[in-house]
Coordinates of C-alpha atoms and ligand atoms in Angstrom, one line a residue:
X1 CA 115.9 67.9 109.4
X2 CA 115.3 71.7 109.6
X3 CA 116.0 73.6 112.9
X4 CA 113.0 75.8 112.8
X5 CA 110.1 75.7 114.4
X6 CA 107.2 73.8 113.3
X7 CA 103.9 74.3 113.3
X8 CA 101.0 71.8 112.9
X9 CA 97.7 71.3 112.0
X10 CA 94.7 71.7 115.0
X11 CA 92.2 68.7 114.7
X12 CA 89.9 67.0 116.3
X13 CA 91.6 68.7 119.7
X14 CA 95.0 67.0 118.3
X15 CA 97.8 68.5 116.4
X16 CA 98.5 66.7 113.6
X17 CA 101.1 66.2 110.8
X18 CA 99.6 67.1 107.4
X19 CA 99.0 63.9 105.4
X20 CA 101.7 63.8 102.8
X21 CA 103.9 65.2 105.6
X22 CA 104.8 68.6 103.6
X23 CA 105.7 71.8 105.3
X24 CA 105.7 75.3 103.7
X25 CA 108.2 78.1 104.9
X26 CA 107.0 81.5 106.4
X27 CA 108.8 84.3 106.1
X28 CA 109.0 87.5 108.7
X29 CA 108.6 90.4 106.0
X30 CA 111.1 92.6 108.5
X31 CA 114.2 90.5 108.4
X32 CA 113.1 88.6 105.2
X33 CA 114.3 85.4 106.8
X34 CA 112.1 82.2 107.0
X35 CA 111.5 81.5 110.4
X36 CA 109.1 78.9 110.7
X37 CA 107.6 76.0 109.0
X38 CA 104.0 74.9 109.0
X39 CA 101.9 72.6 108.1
X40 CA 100.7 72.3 104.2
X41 CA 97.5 70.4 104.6
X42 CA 95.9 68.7 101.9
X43 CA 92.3 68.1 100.9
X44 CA 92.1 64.9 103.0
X45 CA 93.4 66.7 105.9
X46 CA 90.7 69.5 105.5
X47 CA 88.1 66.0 104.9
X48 CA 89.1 65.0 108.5
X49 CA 88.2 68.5 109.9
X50 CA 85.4 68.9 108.5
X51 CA 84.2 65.1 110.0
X52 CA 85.7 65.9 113.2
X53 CA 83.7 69.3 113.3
X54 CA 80.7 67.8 112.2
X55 CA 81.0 65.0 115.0
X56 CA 81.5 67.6 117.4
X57 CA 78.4 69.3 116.3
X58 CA 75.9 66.4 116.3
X59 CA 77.7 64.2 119.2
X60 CA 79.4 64.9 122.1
X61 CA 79.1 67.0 124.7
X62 CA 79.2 70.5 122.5
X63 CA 76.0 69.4 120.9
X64 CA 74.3 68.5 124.5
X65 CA 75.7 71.7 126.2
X66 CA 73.1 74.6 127.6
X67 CA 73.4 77.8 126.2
X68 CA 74.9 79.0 129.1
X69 CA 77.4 76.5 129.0
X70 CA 78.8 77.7 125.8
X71 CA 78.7 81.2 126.5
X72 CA 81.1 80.4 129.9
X73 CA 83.4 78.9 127.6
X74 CA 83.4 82.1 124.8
X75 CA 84.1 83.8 128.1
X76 CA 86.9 82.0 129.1
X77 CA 88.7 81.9 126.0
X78 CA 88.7 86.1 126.3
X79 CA 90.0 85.9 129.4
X80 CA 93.0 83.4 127.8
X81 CA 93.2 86.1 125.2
X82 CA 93.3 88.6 127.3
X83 CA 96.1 87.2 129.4
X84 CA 98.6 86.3 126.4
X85 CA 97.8 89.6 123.8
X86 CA 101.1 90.5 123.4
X87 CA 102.2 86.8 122.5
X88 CA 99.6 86.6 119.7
X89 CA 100.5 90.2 118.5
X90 CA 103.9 89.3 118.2
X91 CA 103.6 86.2 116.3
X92 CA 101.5 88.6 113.8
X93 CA 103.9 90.7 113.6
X94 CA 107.0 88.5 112.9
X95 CA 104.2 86.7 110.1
X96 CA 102.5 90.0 108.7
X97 CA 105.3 92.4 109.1
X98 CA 102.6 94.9 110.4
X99 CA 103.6 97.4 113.6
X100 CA 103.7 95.4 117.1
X101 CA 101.5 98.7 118.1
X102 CA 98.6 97.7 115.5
X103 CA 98.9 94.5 116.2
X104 CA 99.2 94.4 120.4
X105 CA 95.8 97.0 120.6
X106 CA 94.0 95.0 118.3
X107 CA 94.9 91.6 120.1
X108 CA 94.1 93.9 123.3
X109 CA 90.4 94.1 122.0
X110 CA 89.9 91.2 120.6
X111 CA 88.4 89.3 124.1
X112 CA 85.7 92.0 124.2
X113 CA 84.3 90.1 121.2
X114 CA 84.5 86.7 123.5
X115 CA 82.8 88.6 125.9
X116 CA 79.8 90.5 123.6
X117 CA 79.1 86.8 121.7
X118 CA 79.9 84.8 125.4
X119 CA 77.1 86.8 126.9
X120 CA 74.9 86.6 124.0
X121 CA 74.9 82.9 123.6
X122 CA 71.7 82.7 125.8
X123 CA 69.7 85.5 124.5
X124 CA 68.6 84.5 121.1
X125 CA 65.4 84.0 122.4
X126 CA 62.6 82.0 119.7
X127 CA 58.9 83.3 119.5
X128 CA 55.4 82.1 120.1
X129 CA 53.7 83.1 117.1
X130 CA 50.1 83.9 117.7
X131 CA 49.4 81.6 114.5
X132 CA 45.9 81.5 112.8
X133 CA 45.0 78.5 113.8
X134 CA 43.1 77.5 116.9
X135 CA 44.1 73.8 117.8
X136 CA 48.1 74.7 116.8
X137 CA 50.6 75.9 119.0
X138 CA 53.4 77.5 117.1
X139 CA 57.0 78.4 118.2
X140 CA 60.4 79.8 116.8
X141 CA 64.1 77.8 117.6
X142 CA 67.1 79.8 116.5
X143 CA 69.6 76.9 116.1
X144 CA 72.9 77.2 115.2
X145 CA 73.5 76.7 111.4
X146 CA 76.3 73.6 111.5
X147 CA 79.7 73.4 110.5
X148 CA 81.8 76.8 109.5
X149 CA 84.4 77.2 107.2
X150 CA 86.1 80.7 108.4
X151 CA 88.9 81.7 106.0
X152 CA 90.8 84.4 106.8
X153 CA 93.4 86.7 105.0
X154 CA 96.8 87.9 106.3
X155 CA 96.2 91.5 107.1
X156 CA 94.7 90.9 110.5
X157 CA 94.4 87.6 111.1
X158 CA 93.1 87.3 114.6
X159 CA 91.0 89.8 114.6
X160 CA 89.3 89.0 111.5
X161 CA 88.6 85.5 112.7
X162 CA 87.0 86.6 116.4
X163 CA 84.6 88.1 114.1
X164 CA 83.8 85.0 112.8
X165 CA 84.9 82.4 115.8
X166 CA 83.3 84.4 118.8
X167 CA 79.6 84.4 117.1
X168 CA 79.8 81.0 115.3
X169 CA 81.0 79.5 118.7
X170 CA 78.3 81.2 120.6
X171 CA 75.7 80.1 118.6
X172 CA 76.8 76.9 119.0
X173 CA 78.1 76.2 115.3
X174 CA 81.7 74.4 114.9
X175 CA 84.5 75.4 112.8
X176 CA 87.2 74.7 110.8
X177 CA 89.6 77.5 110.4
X178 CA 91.8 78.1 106.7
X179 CA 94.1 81.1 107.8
X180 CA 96.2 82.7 104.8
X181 CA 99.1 80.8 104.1
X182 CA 101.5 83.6 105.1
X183 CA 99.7 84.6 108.4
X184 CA 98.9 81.1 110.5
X185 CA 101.4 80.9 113.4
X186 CA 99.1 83.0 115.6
X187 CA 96.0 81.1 114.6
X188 CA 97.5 78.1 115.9
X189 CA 98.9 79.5 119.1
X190 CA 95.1 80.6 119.3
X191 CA 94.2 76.7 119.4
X192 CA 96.3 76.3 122.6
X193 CA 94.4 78.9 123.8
X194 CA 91.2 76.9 123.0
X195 CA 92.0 73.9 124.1
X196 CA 92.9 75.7 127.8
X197 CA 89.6 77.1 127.7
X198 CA 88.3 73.4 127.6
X199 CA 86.0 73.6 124.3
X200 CA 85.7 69.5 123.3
X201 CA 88.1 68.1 120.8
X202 CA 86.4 69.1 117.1
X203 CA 84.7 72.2 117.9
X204 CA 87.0 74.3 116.7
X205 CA 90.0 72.7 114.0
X206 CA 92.6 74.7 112.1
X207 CA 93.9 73.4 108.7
X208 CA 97.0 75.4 107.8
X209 CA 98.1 76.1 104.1
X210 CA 96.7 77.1 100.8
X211 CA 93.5 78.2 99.3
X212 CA 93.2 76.0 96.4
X213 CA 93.9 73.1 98.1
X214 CA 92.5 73.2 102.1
X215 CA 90.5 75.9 101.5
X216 CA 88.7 74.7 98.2
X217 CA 88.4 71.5 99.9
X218 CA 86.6 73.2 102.5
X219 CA 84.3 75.1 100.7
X220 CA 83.1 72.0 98.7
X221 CA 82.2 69.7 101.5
X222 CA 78.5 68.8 101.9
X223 CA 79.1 68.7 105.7
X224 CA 80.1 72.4 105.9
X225 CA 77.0 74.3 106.1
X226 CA 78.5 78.2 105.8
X227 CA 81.6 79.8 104.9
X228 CA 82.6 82.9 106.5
X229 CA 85.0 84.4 104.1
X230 CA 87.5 87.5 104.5
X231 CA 89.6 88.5 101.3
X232 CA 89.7 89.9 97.7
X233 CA 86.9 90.3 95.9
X234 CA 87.8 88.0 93.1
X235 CA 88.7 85.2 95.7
X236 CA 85.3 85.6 97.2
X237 CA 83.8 86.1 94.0
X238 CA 84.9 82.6 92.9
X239 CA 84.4 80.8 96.8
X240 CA 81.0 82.2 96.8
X241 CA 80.2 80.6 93.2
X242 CA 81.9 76.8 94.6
X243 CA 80.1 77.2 97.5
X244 CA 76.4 77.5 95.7
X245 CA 76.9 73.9 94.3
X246 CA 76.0 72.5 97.9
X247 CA 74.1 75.8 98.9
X248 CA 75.9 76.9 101.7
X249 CA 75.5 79.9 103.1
X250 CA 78.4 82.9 103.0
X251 CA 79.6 85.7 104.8
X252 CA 81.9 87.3 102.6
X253 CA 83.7 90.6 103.6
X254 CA 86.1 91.6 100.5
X255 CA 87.9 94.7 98.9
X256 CA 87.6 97.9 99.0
X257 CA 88.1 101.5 97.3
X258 CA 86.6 103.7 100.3
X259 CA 86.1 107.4 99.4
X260 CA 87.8 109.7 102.1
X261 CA 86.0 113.0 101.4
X262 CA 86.9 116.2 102.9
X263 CA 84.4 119.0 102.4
X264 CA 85.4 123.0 102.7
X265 CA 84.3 123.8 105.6
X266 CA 86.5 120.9 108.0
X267 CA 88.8 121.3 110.4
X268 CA 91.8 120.7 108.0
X269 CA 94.1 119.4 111.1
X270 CA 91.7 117.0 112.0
X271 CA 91.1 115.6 108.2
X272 CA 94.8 115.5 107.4
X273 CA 95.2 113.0 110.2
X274 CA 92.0 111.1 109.6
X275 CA 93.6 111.1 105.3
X276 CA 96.6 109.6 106.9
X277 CA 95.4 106.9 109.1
X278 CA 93.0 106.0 106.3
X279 CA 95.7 105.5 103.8
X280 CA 99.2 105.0 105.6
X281 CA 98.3 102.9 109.2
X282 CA 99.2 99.1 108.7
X283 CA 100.7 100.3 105.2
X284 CA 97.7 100.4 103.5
X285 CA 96.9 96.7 103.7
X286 CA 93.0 97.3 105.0
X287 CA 90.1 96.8 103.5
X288 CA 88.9 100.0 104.7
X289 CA 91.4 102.1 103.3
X290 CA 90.5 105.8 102.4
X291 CA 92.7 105.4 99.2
X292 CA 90.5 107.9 97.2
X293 CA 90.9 111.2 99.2
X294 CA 88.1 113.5 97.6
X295 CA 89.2 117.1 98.8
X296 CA 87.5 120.2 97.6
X297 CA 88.1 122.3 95.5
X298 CA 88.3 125.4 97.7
X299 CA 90.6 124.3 100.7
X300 CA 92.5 122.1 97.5
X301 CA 95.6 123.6 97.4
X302 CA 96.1 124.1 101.4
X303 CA 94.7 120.6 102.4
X304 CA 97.2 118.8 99.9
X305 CA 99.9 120.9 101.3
X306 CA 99.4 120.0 104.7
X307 CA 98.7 116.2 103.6
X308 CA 102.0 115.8 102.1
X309 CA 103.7 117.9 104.8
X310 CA 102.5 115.3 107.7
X311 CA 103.0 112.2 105.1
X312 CA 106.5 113.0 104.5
X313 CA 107.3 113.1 108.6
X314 CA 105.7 109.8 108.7
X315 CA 108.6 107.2 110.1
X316 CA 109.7 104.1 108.2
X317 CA 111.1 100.7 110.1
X318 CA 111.2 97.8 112.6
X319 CA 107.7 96.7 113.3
X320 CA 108.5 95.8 116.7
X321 CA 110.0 99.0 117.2
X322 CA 107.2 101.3 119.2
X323 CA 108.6 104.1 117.5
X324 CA 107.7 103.0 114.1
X325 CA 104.6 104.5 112.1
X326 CA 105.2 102.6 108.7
X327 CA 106.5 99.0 108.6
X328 CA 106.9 96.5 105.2
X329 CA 104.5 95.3 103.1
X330 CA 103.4 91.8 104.2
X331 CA 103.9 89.4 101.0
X332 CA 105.9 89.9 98.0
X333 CA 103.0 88.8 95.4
X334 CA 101.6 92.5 97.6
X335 CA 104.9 94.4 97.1
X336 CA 104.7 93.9 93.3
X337 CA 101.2 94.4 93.1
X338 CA 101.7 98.0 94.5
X339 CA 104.6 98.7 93.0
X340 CA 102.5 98.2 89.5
X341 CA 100.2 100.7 90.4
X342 CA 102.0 103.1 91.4
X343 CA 103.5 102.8 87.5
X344 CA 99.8 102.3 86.0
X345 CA 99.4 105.8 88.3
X346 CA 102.2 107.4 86.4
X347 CA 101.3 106.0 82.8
X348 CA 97.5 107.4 83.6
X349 CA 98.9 110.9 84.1
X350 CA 98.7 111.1 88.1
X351 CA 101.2 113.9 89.3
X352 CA 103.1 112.0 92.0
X353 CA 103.1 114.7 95.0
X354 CA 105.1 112.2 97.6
X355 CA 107.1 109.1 97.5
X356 CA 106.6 107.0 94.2
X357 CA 108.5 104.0 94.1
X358 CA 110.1 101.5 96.7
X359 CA 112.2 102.9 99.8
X360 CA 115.2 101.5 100.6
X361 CA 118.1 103.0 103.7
X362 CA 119.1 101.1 106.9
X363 CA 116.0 102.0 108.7
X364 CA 114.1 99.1 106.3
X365 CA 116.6 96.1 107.6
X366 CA 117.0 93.3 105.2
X367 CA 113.7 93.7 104.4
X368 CA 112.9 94.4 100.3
X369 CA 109.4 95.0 101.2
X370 CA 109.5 98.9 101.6
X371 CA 107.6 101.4 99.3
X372 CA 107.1 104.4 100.0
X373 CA 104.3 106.6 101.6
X374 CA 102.9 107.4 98.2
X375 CA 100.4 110.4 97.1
X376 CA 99.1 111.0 94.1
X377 CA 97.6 114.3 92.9
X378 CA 95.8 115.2 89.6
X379 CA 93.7 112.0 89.6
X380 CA 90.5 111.6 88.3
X381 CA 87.6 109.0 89.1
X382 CA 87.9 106.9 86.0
X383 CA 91.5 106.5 86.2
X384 CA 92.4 102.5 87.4
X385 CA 94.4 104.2 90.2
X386 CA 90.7 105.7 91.3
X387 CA 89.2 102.2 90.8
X388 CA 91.0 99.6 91.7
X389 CA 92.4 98.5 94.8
X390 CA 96.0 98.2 95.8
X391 CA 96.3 97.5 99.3
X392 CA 99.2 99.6 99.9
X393 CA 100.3 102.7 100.8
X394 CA 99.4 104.7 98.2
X395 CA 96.7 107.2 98.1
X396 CA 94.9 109.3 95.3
X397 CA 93.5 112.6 95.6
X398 CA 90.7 113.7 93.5
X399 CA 89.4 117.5 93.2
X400 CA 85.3 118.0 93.6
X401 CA 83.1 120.7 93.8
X402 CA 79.8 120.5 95.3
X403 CA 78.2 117.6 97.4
X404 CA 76.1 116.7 94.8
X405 CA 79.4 115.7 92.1
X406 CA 81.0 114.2 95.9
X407 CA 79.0 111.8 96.3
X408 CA 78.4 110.8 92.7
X409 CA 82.4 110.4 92.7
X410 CA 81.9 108.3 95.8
X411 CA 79.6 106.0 94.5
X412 CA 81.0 105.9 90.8
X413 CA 82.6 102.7 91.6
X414 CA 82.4 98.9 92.1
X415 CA 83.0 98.9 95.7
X416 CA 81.2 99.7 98.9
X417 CA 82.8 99.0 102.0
X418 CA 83.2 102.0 103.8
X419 CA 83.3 105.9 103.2
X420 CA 85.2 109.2 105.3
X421 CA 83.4 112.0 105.6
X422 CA 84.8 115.5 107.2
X423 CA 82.8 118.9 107.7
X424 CA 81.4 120.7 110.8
X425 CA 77.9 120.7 109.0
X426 CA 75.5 118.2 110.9
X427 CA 73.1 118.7 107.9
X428 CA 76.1 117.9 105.4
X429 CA 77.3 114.8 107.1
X430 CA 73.9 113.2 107.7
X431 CA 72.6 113.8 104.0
X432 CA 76.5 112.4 102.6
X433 CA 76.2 109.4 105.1
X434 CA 72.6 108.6 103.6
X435 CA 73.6 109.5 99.6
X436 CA 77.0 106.9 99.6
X437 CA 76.4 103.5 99.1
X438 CA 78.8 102.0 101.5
X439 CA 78.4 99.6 104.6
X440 CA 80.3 102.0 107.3
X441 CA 80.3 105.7 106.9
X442 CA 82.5 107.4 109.6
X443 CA 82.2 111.3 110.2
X444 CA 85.3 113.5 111.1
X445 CA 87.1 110.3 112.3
X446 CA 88.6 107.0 110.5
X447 CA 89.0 103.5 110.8
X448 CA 87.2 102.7 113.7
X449 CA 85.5 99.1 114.5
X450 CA 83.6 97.6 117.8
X451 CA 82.2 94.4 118.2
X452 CA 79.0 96.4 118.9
X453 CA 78.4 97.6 115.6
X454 CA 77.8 95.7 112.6
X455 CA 80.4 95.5 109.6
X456 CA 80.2 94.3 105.9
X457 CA 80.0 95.6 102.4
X458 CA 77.6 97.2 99.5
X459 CA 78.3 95.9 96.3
X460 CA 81.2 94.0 95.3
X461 CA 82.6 94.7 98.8
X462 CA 80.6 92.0 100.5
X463 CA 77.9 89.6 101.3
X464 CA 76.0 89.8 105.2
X465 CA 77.1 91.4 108.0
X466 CA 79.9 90.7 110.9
X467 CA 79.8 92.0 114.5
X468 CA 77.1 93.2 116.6
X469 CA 73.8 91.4 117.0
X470 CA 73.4 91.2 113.2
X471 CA 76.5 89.2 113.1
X472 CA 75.5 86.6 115.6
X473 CA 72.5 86.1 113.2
X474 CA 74.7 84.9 110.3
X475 CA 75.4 81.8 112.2
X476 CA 71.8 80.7 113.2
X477 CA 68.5 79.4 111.1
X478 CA 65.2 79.5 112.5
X479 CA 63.0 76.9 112.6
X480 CA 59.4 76.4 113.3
X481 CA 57.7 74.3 115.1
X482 CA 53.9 73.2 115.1
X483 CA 51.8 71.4 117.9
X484 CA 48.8 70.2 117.5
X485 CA 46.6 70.5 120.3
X486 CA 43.7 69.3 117.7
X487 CA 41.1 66.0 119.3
X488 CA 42.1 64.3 115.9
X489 CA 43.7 65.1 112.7
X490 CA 41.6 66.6 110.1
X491 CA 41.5 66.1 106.4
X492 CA 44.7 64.9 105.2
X493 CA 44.1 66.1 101.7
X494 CA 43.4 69.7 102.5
X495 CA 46.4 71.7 103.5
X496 CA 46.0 72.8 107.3
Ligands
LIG501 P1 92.8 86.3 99.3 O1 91.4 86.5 98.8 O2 93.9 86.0 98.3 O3 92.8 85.2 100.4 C1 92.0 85.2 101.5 C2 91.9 83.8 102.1 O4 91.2 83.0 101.2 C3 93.3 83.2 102.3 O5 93.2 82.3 103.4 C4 93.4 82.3 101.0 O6 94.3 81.3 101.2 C5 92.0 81.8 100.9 N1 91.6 81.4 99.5 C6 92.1 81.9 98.3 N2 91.5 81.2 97.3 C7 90.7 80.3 97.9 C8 89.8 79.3 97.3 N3 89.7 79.1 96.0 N4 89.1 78.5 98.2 C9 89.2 78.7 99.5 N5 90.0 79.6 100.1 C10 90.8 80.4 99.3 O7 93.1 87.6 100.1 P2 94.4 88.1 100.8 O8 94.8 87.1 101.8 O9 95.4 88.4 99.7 O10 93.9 89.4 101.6 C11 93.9 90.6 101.0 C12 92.5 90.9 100.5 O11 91.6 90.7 101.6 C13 92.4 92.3 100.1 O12 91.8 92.4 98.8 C14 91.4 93.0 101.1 O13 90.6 94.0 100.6 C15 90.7 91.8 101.6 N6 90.2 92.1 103.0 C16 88.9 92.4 103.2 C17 88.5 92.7 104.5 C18 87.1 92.9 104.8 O14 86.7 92.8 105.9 N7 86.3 93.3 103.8 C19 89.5 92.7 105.6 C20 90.8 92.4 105.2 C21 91.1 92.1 103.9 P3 95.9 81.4 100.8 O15 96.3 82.8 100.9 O16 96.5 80.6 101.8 O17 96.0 80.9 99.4

């Protein structure tokens, strides 16, 4: 019997041993040792969610409970967060390998979105629609859309899924969680938290382990009515096609390739650091990573030079360590992948300007996930470094010269999740923020998210929107509802 710790499976308010009683390993990408095992759930497991969520949304006290009611209970599960951030931060960190500093302020601002969604619950207010009809009384319900499959990947694991579990709850939907198979120990310290809060056994269920075998399973039961999806493109490409078979609806928030461009007339300072924390926080594993840096041409040669200058200071190590700015990468299926661009870079004729390969010295531990902070110069747009994304630290710099060839760079690509733009000119920035096709466009800053403000990608980066008010929307569907008020009923074989 293994000494390590064991997690299992959240269902139906119970924690239960997956059915065939199988356990995967998960490994801390610091000190590359295994130091937990968790459940490997199989379809029948992810069956008995699913049932126990759907229970939980059609019987039971969740289904009788005001509006009000639920929105105390999103509340309280803040506070809960709140009050045990830096536990959940550090059991991403020992899973993901990304810095305790990342991890602690997002797990820091992750109860505001129990709070925004907890205080919402009872203002999704239907309408009385002054309908054409004289004997008819006509009104709006916005009810919540039924069981939610919310799959998450293993970059930011908690605070990818309040996006999905504060709005679902609030609307009064139930869930069953899939996290990624190498981030689901904090998840499932989440579920104490839940079950503290006092949310009825089924509302919200986590089945631990793979994609193609809980998570498929999910995403082709008839009982689950959405699935609110965060991962690569050609995962959600494929969960979005098995989901159509039972029309459910999907959120899907996927890859990216986000143009960081820095026009001549920026404050260079200002766009080196936003360059940086678009490419080399949390090692490149975000969606919205600036990985094509668009500088140019006349401030070219200076920008790069300053770019490379501040990347090169940039501190490798322990992820727990406050210290550190650049930690491993999280999985070694993400290690390889990088590593092979950075040689497709190469064999495409990019000038490597910093780093290049994998890093390696005492500050990386035992860890044999280290690459490099890596830059690439010389690239152009069509080059598969340009269009593809790596996830990773690496970052390719591509020379324009007017606004008009800018944004046709920007665009000249599959993707549209997000965009950087930097220049003093208010005229510049709003005409660039209209011209890109991109969900978020941020102006001489980077990388900034709010519950407040809605999130979610053009293109091939994503389906629907999550936070703010448009996010809470995803989880509801309207119906309408007619009154007669009529002495009799009329004609029944003439339409009313
Ligand atoms: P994946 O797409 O591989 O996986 C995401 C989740 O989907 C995991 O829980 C995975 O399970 C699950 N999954 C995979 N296949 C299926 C399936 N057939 N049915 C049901 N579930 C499935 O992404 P990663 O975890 O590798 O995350 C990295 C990717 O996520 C990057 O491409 C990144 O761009 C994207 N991402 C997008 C964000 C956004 O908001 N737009 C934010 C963060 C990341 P398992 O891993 O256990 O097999």
């Amino acid at each position: 019997m293994s000494e390590l710790p064991r997690f299992n499976a959240y269902v139906n308010g119970q924690w239960i041993t997956p059915s065939d009683g199988r356990y995967f390993e998960t490994v801390n990408p610091y000190t590359a040792k295994v130091w937990a095992e968790v459940a490997r759930c199989t379809p029948d497991d992810a069956n008995r969610a699913v049932e126990a969520a759907h229970a939980a949304l059609t019987t039971g006290p969740w289904a009788s409970m005001t509006a009000t009611q639920r929105g105390a209970l999103v509340h309280k599960l803040g506070d809960l967060i709140r009050d045990n951030a830096r536990e959940l931060a550090e059991y991403e960190v020992r899973d993901n390998g990304k810095l305790l500093n990342e991890m602690l302020a997002q797990c820091n601002y992750l109860p505001q979105w129990f709070y925004y969604y907890g205080g919402l619950a009872d203002k999704i207010e239907g309408a009385v629609i002054p309908i054409d009809k004289p004997d008819i009384f006509n009104f709006t319900r916005h009810e919540p859309i039924g069981v939610v499959a919310a799959i998450t990947p293993w970059n930011s694991p908690l605070l990818l899924l309040s996006f999905k579990l504060a709005p679902a709850l609030a609307a009064g939907c139930t869930l069953v969680i899939k996290p990624s198979e190498f981030t689901s120990t904090s998840t499932l310290k989440l579920m104490e938290l839940v079950e503290q809060a006092g949310f009825p056994p089924g509302v919200v269920n986590v089945v631990t382990g793979f994609g193609a075998e809980a998570g498929a399973a999910l995403v082709e039961h008839p009982k689950v009515a959405k699935v609110a999806f965060t991962g690569g493109t050609e995962s959600g490409a494929y969960v979005y096609q098995q989901a159509a078979k039972t029309l459910k609806r999907c959120t899907l928030e996927l890859g990216g390739k986000s143009p960081n461009i820095v026009f001549d007339d920026a404050v260079l300072d200002d766009a080196v650091k936003g360059a940086i924390s678009g490419i080399f926080a949390a090692t490149g594993q975000t969606c919205i990573a600036g990985s094509r840096l668009l500088v140019q041409d006349g401030i070219y040669d200076e920008f790069v030079k300053r770019l490379v200058e501040f990347a090169k200071s940039a501190r490798m190590g322990n992820p727990m360590d406050t210290s550190t700015q650049v930690g491993p990468v999280t999985t070694p299926p993400q290690y390889e992948k990088i590593l092979k661009y950075i040689e497709v870079a190469k064999s495409e004729g990019a000038e490597v300007l910093l780093g290049g390969g994998p890093a390696s010295g005492p500050e990386c531990g035992d860890s044999k996930l280290f690459v490099q902070p890596t830059i690439f110069g010389g690239v152009h747009n069509k080059m598969r470094i340009a269009q593809e994304e790596v996830f990773g630290p690496v970052l390719s710099i591509i020379r324009f010269k007017t606004d008009e060839e800018a944004v046709e760079i920007a665009n000249d690509i599959a993707f549209g999740l997000a965009a950087g733009v930097w220049t003093q000119s208010i005229k510049r920035a709003l005409k660039v923020s209209a011209a890109i096709r991109a969900g978020t466009i941020w102006v001489n800053t980077y990388r900034a998210i709010s519950y407040l403000s809605p999130f979610g990608g053009y293109k091939m980066s994503g389906l629907g929107r999550e936070n703010g008010i448009e996010g809470m929307r995803e989880y509801l569907q309207t119906k309408s509802v007619w009154i007669s008020t009529a002495a009799d009923v009329p004609n029944p074989f003439v339409m009313r």
